[in-house]
């Protein structure tokens, strides 16, 4: 099981959570949603350059504490954990999330690459400077990324030069 990539790990976790909910083993049977962003979503995007592995899973969710406890318990099997401060993180309001897993009681989506990069640049430009440089050098800069940079008035040159 160690050879699973992040997506497989996350899908496995969401499948386990979905099964537990459907069997009535945790909480009441209700639908929970996770919108994953941050480094874990960036790793999933297969950006074409090396990224530091993240142990934290950032996600906006409507899950109650009992579901989050189980979610975190499942994540521990893969040496991962849910970042409880995720609700405080900023992502562009127009972020597009695509389906990663959809079950009877759990839906998990993952943020698109461009929104993640923009969020990282806005939230911590110095820390994420190399991610931006590698992203641009890999030739990944889409029209959407350029539009988001313009919309959020990001000075890429300053970020690249470390002048932020």
PDB file of C-alpha atoms in Angstrom:
ATOM      1  CA  UNK A   1       0.000   0.000   0.000  1.00  0.00           C
ATOM      2  CA  UNK A   2       3.030   2.315   0.384  1.00  0.00           C
ATOM      3  CA  UNK A   3       3.332   2.693  -3.392  1.00  0.00           C
ATOM      4  CA  UNK A   4      -0.005   4.485  -3.734  1.00  0.00           C
ATOM      5  CA  UNK A   5       0.214   8.043  -4.997  1.00  0.00           C
ATOM      6  CA  UNK A   6      -1.503  10.892  -3.157  1.00  0.00           C
ATOM      7  CA  UNK A   7      -4.656  10.617  -5.237  1.00  0.00           C
ATOM      8  CA  UNK A   8      -4.979   6.929  -4.482  1.00  0.00           C
ATOM      9  CA  UNK A   9      -4.400   7.586  -0.794  1.00  0.00           C
ATOM     10  CA  UNK A  10      -7.034  10.296  -0.704  1.00  0.00           C
ATOM     11  CA  UNK A  11      -9.523   8.281  -2.737  1.00  0.00           C
ATOM     12  CA  UNK A  12      -8.960   5.345  -0.390  1.00  0.00           C
ATOM     13  CA  UNK A  13      -9.612   7.575   2.620  1.00  0.00           C
ATOM     14  CA  UNK A  14     -12.799   8.983   1.111  1.00  0.00           C
ATOM     15  CA  UNK A  15     -14.010   5.500   0.164  1.00  0.00           C
ATOM     16  CA  UNK A  16     -13.449   4.310   3.745  1.00  0.00           C
ATOM     17  CA  UNK A  17     -15.276   7.324   5.154  1.00  0.00           C
ATOM     18  CA  UNK A  18     -18.156   6.829   2.717  1.00  0.00           C
ATOM     19  CA  UNK A  19     -18.442   3.156   3.683  1.00  0.00           C
ATOM     20  CA  UNK A  20     -18.457   3.926   7.414  1.00  0.00           C
ATOM     21  CA  UNK A  21     -21.185   6.528   6.943  1.00  0.00           C
ATOM     22  CA  UNK A  22     -23.299   4.228   4.754  1.00  0.00           C
ATOM     23  CA  UNK A  23     -23.035   1.444   7.333  1.00  0.00           C
ATOM     24  CA  UNK A  24     -24.143   3.861  10.052  1.00  0.00           C
ATOM     25  CA  UNK A  25     -20.884   3.357  11.945  1.00  0.00           C
ATOM     26  CA  UNK A  26     -20.263   7.080  12.428  1.00  0.00           C
ATOM     27  CA  UNK A  27     -22.711   9.877  13.032  1.00  0.00           C
ATOM     28  CA  UNK A  28     -25.976  10.028  11.211  1.00  0.00           C
ATOM     29  CA  UNK A  29     -26.190   9.300   7.517  1.00  0.00           C
ATOM     30  CA  UNK A  30     -25.573  12.676   5.954  1.00  0.00           C
ATOM     31  CA  UNK A  31     -23.697  13.923   2.933  1.00  0.00           C
ATOM     32  CA  UNK A  32     -20.284  15.499   3.552  1.00  0.00           C
ATOM     33  CA  UNK A  33     -18.199  17.444   1.078  1.00  0.00           C
ATOM     34  CA  UNK A  34     -14.494  18.213   0.941  1.00  0.00           C
ATOM     35  CA  UNK A  35     -12.911  20.809  -1.340  1.00  0.00           C
ATOM     36  CA  UNK A  36      -9.189  20.099  -1.256  1.00  0.00           C
ATOM     37  CA  UNK A  37      -6.623  22.805  -1.975  1.00  0.00           C
ATOM     38  CA  UNK A  38      -3.076  23.712  -0.984  1.00  0.00           C
ATOM     39  CA  UNK A  39       0.036  21.592  -1.366  1.00  0.00           C
ATOM     40  CA  UNK A  40      -1.834  18.282  -1.371  1.00  0.00           C
ATOM     41  CA  UNK A  41      -3.979  19.462  -4.289  1.00  0.00           C
ATOM     42  CA  UNK A  42      -0.903  20.830  -6.043  1.00  0.00           C
ATOM     43  CA  UNK A  43       0.762  17.422  -5.752  1.00  0.00           C
ATOM     44  CA  UNK A  44      -2.327  15.851  -7.277  1.00  0.00           C
ATOM     45  CA  UNK A  45      -2.172  18.263 -10.239  1.00  0.00           C
ATOM     46  CA  UNK A  46       1.000  16.575 -11.566  1.00  0.00           C
ATOM     47  CA  UNK A  47       2.612  19.893 -12.400  1.00  0.00           C
ATOM     48  CA  UNK A  48       5.665  18.492 -14.172  1.00  0.00           C
ATOM     49  CA  UNK A  49       8.225  19.538 -11.565  1.00  0.00           C
ATOM     50  CA  UNK A  50       9.318  18.345  -8.144  1.00  0.00           C
ATOM     51  CA  UNK A  51       7.250  19.393  -5.151  1.00  0.00           C
ATOM     52  CA  UNK A  52       7.761  18.938  -1.463  1.00  0.00           C
ATOM     53  CA  UNK A  53       5.453  16.255  -0.098  1.00  0.00           C
ATOM     54  CA  UNK A  54       2.870  17.645   2.300  1.00  0.00           C
ATOM     55  CA  UNK A  55       1.627  15.829   5.380  1.00  0.00           C
ATOM     56  CA  UNK A  56      -1.331  18.198   5.820  1.00  0.00           C
ATOM     57  CA  UNK A  57      -4.508  17.980   3.813  1.00  0.00           C
ATOM     58  CA  UNK A  58      -6.146  21.381   3.399  1.00  0.00           C
ATOM     59  CA  UNK A  59      -9.861  21.214   2.708  1.00  0.00           C
ATOM     60  CA  UNK A  60     -12.966  23.273   3.094  1.00  0.00           C
ATOM     61  CA  UNK A  61     -15.650  20.952   4.403  1.00  0.00           C
ATOM     62  CA  UNK A  62     -19.125  20.835   5.842  1.00  0.00           C
ATOM     63  CA  UNK A  63     -18.205  17.746   7.865  1.00  0.00           C
ATOM     64  CA  UNK A  64     -19.015  17.777  11.554  1.00  0.00           C
ATOM     65  CA  UNK A  65     -16.342  17.027  14.155  1.00  0.00           C
ATOM     66  CA  UNK A  66     -17.265  13.349  14.356  1.00  0.00           C
ATOM     67  CA  UNK A  67     -16.691  12.930  10.608  1.00  0.00           C
ATOM     68  CA  UNK A  68     -13.477  14.971  10.753  1.00  0.00           C
ATOM     69  CA  UNK A  69     -12.208  12.750  13.571  1.00  0.00           C
ATOM     70  CA  UNK A  70     -12.791   9.649  11.415  1.00  0.00           C
ATOM     71  CA  UNK A  71     -11.347  11.377   8.324  1.00  0.00           C
ATOM     72  CA  UNK A  72      -8.197  12.260  10.254  1.00  0.00           C
ATOM     73  CA  UNK A  73      -8.005   8.718  11.636  1.00  0.00           C
ATOM     74  CA  UNK A  74      -8.099   7.303   8.091  1.00  0.00           C
ATOM     75  CA  UNK A  75      -5.471   9.842   6.954  1.00  0.00           C
ATOM     76  CA  UNK A  76      -3.106   8.708   9.730  1.00  0.00           C
ATOM     77  CA  UNK A  77      -2.794   5.335   7.973  1.00  0.00           C
ATOM     78  CA  UNK A  78      -0.870   7.220   5.271  1.00  0.00           C
ATOM     79  CA  UNK A  79       1.031   9.512   7.662  1.00  0.00           C
ATOM     80  CA  UNK A  80      -1.239  12.391   6.647  1.00  0.00           C
ATOM     81  CA  UNK A  81      -3.481  14.674   8.693  1.00  0.00           C
ATOM     82  CA  UNK A  82      -6.295  17.121   8.146  1.00  0.00           C
ATOM     83  CA  UNK A  83      -5.239  20.721   8.712  1.00  0.00           C
ATOM     84  CA  UNK A  84      -7.802  21.994  11.214  1.00  0.00           C
ATOM     85  CA  UNK A  85      -6.946  25.584  10.215  1.00  0.00           C
ATOM     86  CA  UNK A  86      -8.128  24.965   6.641  1.00  0.00           C
ATOM     87  CA  UNK A  87     -11.272  27.010   7.231  1.00  0.00           C
ATOM     88  CA  UNK A  88      -9.085  30.077   7.730  1.00  0.00           C
ATOM     89  CA  UNK A  89      -7.146  29.659   4.474  1.00  0.00           C
ATOM     90  CA  UNK A  90      -7.903  31.843   1.484  1.00  0.00           C
ATOM     91  CA  UNK A  91      -8.595  30.564  -1.998  1.00  0.00           C
ATOM     92  CA  UNK A  92      -9.910  32.736  -4.831  1.00  0.00           C
ATOM     93  CA  UNK A  93     -13.712  32.760  -4.520  1.00  0.00           C
ATOM     94  CA  UNK A  94     -14.080  31.622  -8.129  1.00  0.00           C
ATOM     95  CA  UNK A  95     -11.876  28.546  -7.617  1.00  0.00           C
ATOM     96  CA  UNK A  96     -12.945  25.574  -9.695  1.00  0.00           C
ATOM     97  CA  UNK A  97     -12.855  22.192  -7.980  1.00  0.00           C
ATOM     98  CA  UNK A  98     -13.051  18.944  -9.947  1.00  0.00           C
ATOM     99  CA  UNK A  99     -14.404  15.650  -8.634  1.00  0.00           C
ATOM    100  CA  UNK A 100     -11.809  13.426  -7.000  1.00  0.00           C
ATOM    101  CA  UNK A 101     -14.263  11.025  -5.360  1.00  0.00           C
ATOM    102  CA  UNK A 102     -18.035  10.791  -5.367  1.00  0.00           C
ATOM    103  CA  UNK A 103     -19.787   8.245  -3.217  1.00  0.00           C
ATOM    104  CA  UNK A 104     -23.183   7.865  -1.614  1.00  0.00           C
ATOM    105  CA  UNK A 105     -22.355  10.119   1.344  1.00  0.00           C
ATOM    106  CA  UNK A 106     -18.988  11.699   0.521  1.00  0.00           C
ATOM    107  CA  UNK A 107     -17.995  14.011  -2.297  1.00  0.00           C
ATOM    108  CA  UNK A 108     -14.398  15.153  -2.584  1.00  0.00           C
ATOM    109  CA  UNK A 109     -13.216  17.747  -5.053  1.00  0.00           C
ATOM    110  CA  UNK A 110      -9.750  19.071  -5.748  1.00  0.00           C
ATOM    111  CA  UNK A 111      -8.883  22.654  -6.731  1.00  0.00           C
ATOM    112  CA  UNK A 112      -7.571  23.359 -10.196  1.00  0.00           C
ATOM    113  CA  UNK A 113      -3.874  24.138 -10.489  1.00  0.00           C
ATOM    114  CA  UNK A 114      -4.076  27.810 -11.445  1.00  0.00           C
ATOM    115  CA  UNK A 115      -6.131  28.744  -8.402  1.00  0.00           C
ATOM    116  CA  UNK A 116      -3.755  26.902  -6.094  1.00  0.00           C
ATOM    117  CA  UNK A 117      -0.701  28.681  -7.507  1.00  0.00           C
ATOM    118  CA  UNK A 118      -2.387  32.091  -7.245  1.00  0.00           C
ATOM    119  CA  UNK A 119      -3.471  31.388  -3.681  1.00  0.00           C
ATOM    120  CA  UNK A 120       0.055  30.333  -2.722  1.00  0.00           C
ATOM    121  CA  UNK A 121       1.557  33.455  -4.288  1.00  0.00           C
ATOM    122  CA  UNK A 122      -0.919  35.766  -2.572  1.00  0.00           C
ATOM    123  CA  UNK A 123      -0.776  34.052   0.837  1.00  0.00           C
ATOM    124  CA  UNK A 124       2.973  33.415   1.106  1.00  0.00           C
ATOM    125  CA  UNK A 125       4.928  34.765  -1.874  1.00  0.00           C
ATOM    126  CA  UNK A 126       8.402  34.289  -0.405  1.00  0.00           C
ATOM    127  CA  UNK A 127       7.735  30.732   0.754  1.00  0.00           C
ATOM    128  CA  UNK A 128       6.186  29.790  -2.599  1.00  0.00           C
ATOM    129  CA  UNK A 129       8.602  31.669  -4.868  1.00  0.00           C
ATOM    130  CA  UNK A 130      10.235  28.470  -6.170  1.00  0.00           C
ATOM    131  CA  UNK A 131       6.860  26.887  -6.883  1.00  0.00           C
ATOM    132  CA  UNK A 132       6.021  29.879  -9.082  1.00  0.00           C
ATOM    133  CA  UNK A 133       9.408  29.791 -10.834  1.00  0.00           C
ATOM    134  CA  UNK A 134       9.144  26.049 -11.477  1.00  0.00           C
ATOM    135  CA  UNK A 135       5.537  26.416 -12.628  1.00  0.00           C
ATOM    136  CA  UNK A 136       6.514  29.105 -15.152  1.00  0.00           C
ATOM    137  CA  UNK A 137       9.651  27.233 -16.281  1.00  0.00           C
ATOM    138  CA  UNK A 138       7.582  24.087 -16.887  1.00  0.00           C
ATOM    139  CA  UNK A 139       5.507  26.068 -19.386  1.00  0.00           C
ATOM    140  CA  UNK A 140       2.301  25.564 -17.419  1.00  0.00           C
ATOM    141  CA  UNK A 141       1.166  29.205 -17.382  1.00  0.00           C
ATOM    142  CA  UNK A 142      -2.315  29.047 -18.883  1.00  0.00           C
ATOM    143  CA  UNK A 143      -4.524  31.894 -20.001  1.00  0.00           C
ATOM    144  CA  UNK A 144      -6.544  31.343 -16.819  1.00  0.00           C
ATOM    145  CA  UNK A 145      -3.415  31.748 -14.686  1.00  0.00           C
ATOM    146  CA  UNK A 146      -2.520  34.973 -16.511  1.00  0.00           C
ATOM    147  CA  UNK A 147      -6.075  36.260 -16.056  1.00  0.00           C
ATOM    148  CA  UNK A 148      -5.967  35.483 -12.315  1.00  0.00           C
ATOM    149  CA  UNK A 149      -2.584  37.202 -11.957  1.00  0.00           C
ATOM    150  CA  UNK A 150      -4.057  40.286 -13.604  1.00  0.00           C
ATOM    151  CA  UNK A 151      -7.294  40.149 -11.594  1.00  0.00           C
ATOM    152  CA  UNK A 152      -5.455  39.891  -8.263  1.00  0.00           C
ATOM    153  CA  UNK A 153      -2.813  42.417  -9.293  1.00  0.00           C
ATOM    154  CA  UNK A 154       0.120  40.056  -8.702  1.00  0.00           C
ATOM    155  CA  UNK A 155       3.538  41.358  -9.698  1.00  0.00           C
ATOM    156  CA  UNK A 156       5.197  38.152 -10.880  1.00  0.00           C
ATOM    157  CA  UNK A 157       8.546  39.866 -11.383  1.00  0.00           C
ATOM    158  CA  UNK A 158       8.634  40.973  -7.755  1.00  0.00           C
ATOM    159  CA  UNK A 159       7.720  37.490  -6.542  1.00  0.00           C
ATOM    160  CA  UNK A 160      10.330  35.859  -8.784  1.00  0.00           C
ATOM    161  CA  UNK A 161      13.025  38.311  -7.651  1.00  0.00           C
ATOM    162  CA  UNK A 162      12.057  37.889  -3.993  1.00  0.00           C
ATOM    163  CA  UNK A 163      11.083  41.562  -3.672  1.00  0.00           C
ATOM    164  CA  UNK A 164       7.775  40.987  -1.877  1.00  0.00           C
TER     165      UNK A 164
END
